[in-house]
PDB file of C-alpha atoms and ligand atoms in Angstrom:
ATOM      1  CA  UNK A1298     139.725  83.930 239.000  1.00 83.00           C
ATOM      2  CA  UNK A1299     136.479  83.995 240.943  1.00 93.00           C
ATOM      3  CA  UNK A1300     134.116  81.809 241.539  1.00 95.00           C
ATOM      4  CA  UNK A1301     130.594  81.644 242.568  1.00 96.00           C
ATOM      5  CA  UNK A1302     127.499  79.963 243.048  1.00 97.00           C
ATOM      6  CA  UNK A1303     124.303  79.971 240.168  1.00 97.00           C
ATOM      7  CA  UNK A1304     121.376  78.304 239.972  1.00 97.00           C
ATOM      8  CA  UNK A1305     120.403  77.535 236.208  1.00 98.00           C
ATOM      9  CA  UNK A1306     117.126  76.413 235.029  1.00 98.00           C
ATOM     10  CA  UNK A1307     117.379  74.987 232.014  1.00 98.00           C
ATOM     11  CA  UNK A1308     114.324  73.187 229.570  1.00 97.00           C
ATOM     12  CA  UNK A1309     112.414  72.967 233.163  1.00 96.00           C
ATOM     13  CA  UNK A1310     115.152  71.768 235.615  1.00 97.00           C
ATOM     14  CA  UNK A1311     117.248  73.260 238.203  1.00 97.00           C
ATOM     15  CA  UNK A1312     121.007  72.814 237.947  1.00 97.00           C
ATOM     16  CA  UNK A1313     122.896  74.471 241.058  1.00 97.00           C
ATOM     17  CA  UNK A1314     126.719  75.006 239.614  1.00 96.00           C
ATOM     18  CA  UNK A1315     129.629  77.078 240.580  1.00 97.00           C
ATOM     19  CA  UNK A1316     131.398  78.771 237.865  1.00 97.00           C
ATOM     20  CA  UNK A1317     134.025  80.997 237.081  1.00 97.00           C
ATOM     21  CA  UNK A1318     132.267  84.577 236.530  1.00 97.00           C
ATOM     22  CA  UNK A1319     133.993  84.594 233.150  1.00 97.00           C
ATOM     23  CA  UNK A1320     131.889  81.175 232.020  1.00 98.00           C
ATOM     24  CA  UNK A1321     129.713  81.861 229.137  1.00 98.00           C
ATOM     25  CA  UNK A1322     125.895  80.376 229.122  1.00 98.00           C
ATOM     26  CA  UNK A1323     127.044  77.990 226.663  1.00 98.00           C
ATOM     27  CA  UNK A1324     129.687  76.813 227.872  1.00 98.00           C
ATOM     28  CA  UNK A1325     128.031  76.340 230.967  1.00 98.00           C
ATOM     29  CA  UNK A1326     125.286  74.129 229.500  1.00 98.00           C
ATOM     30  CA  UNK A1327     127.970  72.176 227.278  1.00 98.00           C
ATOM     31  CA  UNK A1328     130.577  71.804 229.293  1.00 98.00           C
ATOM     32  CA  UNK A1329     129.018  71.671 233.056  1.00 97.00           C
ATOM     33  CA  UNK A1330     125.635  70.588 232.082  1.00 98.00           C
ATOM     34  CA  UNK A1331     126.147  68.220 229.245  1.00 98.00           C
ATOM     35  CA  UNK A1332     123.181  69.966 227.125  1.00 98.00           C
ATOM     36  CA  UNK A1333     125.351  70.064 223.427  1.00 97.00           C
ATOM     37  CA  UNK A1334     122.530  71.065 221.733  1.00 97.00           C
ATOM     38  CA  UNK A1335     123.240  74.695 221.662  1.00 98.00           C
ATOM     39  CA  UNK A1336     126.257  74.785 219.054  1.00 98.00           C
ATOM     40  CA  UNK A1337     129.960  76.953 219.557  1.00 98.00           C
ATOM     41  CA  UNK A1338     130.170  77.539 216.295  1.00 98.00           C
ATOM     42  CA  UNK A1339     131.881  80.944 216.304  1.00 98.00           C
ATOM     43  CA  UNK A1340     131.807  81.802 220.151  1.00 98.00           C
ATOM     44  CA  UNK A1341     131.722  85.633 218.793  1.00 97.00           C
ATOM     45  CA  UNK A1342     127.959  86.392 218.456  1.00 98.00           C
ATOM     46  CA  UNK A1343     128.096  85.711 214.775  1.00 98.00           C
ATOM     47  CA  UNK A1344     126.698  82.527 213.344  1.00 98.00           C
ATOM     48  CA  UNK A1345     124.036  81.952 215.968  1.00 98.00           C
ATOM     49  CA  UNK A1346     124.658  78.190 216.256  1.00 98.00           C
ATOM     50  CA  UNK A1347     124.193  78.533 220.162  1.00 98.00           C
ATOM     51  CA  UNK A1348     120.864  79.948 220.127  1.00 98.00           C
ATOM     52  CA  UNK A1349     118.717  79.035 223.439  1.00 98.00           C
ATOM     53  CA  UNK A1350     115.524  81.061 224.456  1.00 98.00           C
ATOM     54  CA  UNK A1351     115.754  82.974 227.955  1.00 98.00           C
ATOM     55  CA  UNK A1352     112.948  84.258 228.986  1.00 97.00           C
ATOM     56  CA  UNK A1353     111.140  83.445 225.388  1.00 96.00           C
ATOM     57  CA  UNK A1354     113.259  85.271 223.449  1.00 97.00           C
ATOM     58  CA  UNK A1355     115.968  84.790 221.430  1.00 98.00           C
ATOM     59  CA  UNK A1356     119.401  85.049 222.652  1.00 98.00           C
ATOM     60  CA  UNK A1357     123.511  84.437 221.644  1.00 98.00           C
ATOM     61  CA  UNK A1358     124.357  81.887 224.656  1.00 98.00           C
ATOM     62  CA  UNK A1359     127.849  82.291 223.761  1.00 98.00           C
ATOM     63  CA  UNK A1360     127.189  85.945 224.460  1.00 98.00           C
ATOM     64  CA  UNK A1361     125.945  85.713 227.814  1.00 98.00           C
ATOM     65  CA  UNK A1362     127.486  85.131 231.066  1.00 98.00           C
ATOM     66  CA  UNK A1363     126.155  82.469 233.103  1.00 98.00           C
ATOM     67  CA  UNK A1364     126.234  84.176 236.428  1.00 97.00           C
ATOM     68  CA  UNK A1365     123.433  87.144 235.029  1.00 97.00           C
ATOM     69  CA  UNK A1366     121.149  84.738 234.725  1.00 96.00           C
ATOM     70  CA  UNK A1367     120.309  83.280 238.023  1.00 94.00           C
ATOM     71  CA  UNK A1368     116.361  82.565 237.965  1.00 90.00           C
ATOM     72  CA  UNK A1369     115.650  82.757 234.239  1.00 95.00           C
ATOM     73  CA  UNK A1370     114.044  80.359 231.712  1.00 97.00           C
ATOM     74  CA  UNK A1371     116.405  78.769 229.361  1.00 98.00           C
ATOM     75  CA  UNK A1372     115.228  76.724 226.542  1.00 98.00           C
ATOM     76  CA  UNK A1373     117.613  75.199 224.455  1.00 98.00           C
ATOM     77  CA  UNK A1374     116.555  73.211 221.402  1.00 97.00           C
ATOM     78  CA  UNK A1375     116.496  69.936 223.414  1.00 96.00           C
ATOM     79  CA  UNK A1376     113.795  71.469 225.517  1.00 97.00           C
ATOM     80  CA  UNK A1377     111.165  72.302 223.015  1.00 97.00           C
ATOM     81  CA  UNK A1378     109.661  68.497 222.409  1.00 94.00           C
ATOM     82  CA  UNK A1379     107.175  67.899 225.263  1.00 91.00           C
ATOM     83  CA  UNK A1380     106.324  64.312 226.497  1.00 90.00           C
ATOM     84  CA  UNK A1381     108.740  62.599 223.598  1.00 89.00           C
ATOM     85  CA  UNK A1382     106.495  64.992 220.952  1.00 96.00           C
ATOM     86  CA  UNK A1383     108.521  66.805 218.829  1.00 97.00           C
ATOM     87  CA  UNK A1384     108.086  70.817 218.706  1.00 97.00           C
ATOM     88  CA  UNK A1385     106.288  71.489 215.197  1.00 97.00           C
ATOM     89  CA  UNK A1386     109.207  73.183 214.239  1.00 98.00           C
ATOM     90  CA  UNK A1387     110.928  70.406 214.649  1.00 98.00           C
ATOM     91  CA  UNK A1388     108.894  68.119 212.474  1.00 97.00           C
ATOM     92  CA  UNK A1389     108.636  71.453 210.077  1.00 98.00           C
ATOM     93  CA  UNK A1390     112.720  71.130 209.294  1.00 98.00           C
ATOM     94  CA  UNK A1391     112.312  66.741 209.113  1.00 98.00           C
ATOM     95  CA  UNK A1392     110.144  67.212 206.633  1.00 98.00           C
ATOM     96  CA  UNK A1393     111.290  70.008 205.181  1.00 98.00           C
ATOM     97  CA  UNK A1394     114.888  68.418 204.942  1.00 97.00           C
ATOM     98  CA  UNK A1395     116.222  71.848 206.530  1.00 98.00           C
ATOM     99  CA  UNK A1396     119.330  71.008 207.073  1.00 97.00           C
ATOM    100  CA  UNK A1397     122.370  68.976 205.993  1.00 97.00           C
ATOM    101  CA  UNK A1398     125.228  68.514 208.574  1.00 98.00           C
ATOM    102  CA  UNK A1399     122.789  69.824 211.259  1.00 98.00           C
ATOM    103  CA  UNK A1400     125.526  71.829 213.181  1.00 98.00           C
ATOM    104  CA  UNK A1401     123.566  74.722 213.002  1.00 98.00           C
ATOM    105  CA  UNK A1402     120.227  73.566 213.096  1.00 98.00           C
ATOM    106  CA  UNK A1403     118.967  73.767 216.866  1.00 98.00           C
ATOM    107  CA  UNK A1404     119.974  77.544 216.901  1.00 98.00           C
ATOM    108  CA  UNK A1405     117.966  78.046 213.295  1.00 98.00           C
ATOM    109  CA  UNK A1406     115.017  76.280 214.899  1.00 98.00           C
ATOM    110  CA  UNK A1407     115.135  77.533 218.703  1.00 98.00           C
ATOM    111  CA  UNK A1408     115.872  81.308 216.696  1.00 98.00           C
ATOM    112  CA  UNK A1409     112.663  80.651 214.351  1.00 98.00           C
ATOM    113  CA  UNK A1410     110.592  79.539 217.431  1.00 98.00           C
ATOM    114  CA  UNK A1411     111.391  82.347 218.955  1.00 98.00           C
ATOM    115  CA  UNK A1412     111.039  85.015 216.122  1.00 97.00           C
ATOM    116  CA  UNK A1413     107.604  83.714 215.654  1.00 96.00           C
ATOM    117  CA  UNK A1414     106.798  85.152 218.873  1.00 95.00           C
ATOM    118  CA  UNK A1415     108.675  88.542 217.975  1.00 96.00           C
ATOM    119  CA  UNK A1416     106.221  88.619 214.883  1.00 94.00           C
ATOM    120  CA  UNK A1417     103.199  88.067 217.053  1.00 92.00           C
ATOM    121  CA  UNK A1418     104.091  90.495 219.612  1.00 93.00           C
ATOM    122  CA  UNK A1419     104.495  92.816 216.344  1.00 91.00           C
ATOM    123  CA  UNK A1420     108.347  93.891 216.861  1.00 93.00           C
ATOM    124  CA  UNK A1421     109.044  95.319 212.853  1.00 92.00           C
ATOM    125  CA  UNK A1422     112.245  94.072 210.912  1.00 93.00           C
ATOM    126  CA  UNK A1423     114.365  95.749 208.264  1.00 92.00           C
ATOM    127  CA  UNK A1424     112.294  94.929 205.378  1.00 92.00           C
ATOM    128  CA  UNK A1425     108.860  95.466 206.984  1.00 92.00           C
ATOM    129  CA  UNK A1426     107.210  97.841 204.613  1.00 86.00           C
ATOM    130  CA  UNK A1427     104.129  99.095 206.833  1.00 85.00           C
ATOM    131  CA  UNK A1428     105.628  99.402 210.875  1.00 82.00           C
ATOM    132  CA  UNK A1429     102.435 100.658 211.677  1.00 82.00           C
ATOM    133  CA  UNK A1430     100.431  97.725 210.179  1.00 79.00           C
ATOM    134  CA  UNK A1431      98.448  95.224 212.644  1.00 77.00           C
ATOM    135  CA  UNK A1432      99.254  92.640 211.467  1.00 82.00           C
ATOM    136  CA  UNK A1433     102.870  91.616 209.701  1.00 84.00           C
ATOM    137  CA  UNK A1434     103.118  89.477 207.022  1.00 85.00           C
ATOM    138  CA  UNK A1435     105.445  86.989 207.249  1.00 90.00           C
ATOM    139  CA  UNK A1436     106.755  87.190 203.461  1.00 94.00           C
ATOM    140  CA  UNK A1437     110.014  84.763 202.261  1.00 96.00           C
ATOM    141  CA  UNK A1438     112.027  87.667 202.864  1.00 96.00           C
ATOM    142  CA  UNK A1439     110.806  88.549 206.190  1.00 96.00           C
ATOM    143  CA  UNK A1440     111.899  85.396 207.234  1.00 97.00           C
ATOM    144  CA  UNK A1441     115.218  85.653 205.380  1.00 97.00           C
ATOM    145  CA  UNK A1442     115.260  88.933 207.232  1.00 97.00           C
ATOM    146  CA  UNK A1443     114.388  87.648 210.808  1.00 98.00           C
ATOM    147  CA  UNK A1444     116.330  84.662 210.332  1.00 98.00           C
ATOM    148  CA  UNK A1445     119.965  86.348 209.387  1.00 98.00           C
ATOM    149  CA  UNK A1446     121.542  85.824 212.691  1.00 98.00           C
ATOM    150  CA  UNK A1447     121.387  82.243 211.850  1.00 98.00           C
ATOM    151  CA  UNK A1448     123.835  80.835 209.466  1.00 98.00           C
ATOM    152  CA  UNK A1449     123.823  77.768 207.479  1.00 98.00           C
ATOM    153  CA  UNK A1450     127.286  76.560 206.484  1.00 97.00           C
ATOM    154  CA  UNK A1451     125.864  74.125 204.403  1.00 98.00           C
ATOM    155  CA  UNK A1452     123.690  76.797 202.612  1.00 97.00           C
ATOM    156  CA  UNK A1453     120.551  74.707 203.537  1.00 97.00           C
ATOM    157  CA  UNK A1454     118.218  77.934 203.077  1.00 97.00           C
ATOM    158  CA  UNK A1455     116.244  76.851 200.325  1.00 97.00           C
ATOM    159  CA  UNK A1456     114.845  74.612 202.573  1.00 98.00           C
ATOM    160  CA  UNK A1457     114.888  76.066 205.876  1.00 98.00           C
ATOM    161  CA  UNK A1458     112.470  79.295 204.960  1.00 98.00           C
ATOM    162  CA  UNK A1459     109.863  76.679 203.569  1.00 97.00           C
ATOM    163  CA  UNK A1460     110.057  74.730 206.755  1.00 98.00           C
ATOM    164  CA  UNK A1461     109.641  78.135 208.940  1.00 98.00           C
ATOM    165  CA  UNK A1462     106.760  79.446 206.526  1.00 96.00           C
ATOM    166  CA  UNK A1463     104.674  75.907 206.973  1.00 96.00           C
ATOM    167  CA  UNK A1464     104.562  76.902 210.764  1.00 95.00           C
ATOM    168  CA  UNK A1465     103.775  80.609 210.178  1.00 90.00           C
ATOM    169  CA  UNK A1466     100.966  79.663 207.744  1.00 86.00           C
ATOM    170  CA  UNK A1467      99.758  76.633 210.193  1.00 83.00           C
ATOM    171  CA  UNK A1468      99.573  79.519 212.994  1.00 77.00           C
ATOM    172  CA  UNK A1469      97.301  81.698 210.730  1.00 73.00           C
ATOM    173  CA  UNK A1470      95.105  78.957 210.151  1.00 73.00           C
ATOM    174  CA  UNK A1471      94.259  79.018 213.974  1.00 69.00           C
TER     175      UNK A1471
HETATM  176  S1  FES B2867     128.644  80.369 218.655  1.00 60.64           S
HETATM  177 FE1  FES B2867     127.380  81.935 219.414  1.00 60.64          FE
HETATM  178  S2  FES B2867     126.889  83.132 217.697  1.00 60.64           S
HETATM  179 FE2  FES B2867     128.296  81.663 216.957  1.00 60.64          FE
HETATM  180  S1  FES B2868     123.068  72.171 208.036  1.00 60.64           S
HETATM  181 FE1  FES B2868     125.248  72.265 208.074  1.00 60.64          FE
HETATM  182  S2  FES B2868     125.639  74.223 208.830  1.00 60.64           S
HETATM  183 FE2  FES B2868     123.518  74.235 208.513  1.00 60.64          FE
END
């Protein structure tokens, strides 16, 4: 086993640790960091539960070792209210009633945050009919599309891709 030294900055702050190499970025912020709002719920890459943001976009912690990622942003779910205000998507999935347990409900809403930005920047998905269009629209089922890596064990969908399109259609308002 070997150990060394990281510096993790995670929704703003500075945490100096030292792991074993092996340690995973979520297990680092559950177990070292106490930050259990990125979920294990597989710890294989496949249900998305332990989405976090690093460097804005959109990424398996349970994936990712925390020793590669020394000096990065990471924004967990906990991180996206500022000053006690929740994030809109946040309020978007209250209202919404997006959820039911809520196990995996900070990955679906860190993921959506940060798939809005992968829309923006104009990244195409699998059911995006025009690549070379300007502007993508953000139909039901390019959410569904965008949003697969997320899973829902409670099969709160129905709900979820109305809370997500609220935001995308308060964003085109702007
Ligand atoms: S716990 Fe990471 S994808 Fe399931
Ligand atoms: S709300 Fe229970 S797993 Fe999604």
């Amino acid at each position: 086993m070997e150990e060394v030294d990281v510096t993790l900055r995670v929704d703003g702050e500075e945490h100096r640790l030292t792991v074993d190499t092996r340690t995973t970025l979520l297990d680092a912020l559950r177990e070292r960091l106490g930050n259990t709002s990125p979920k294990k719920g597989c710890d294989h890459g496949q249900c998305g539960a332990c989405t976090i943001l690093l460097d804005g976009r959109r990424v398996n912690s349970c994936l990712a070792l925390a020793v590669a990622y020394e000096g990065s942003d990471i924004t967990t779910a906990d991180g996206l209210a500022e000053n006690g205000e929740l994030h809109p998507m946040q309020r978007a999935f209250i209202e919404h009633d997006g959820f039911q347990c809520g196990y995996c409900t900070p990955g679906q809403i860190v993921s959506a945050v940060g798939m809005l930005d992968e829309v923006e920047a104009g990244w195409p998905s699998h059911v995006t009919g025009d690549v070379s269009a300007e502007e993508i629209t953000l139909s039901d089922a390019e959410i569904r599309e965008r949003m697969s890596g997320n899973l829902c064990r409670c099969g709160a969908y129905a709900n979820i891709v109305p809370a997500i399109r609220e935001i995308t259609e308060e964003r085109a308002r702007r």
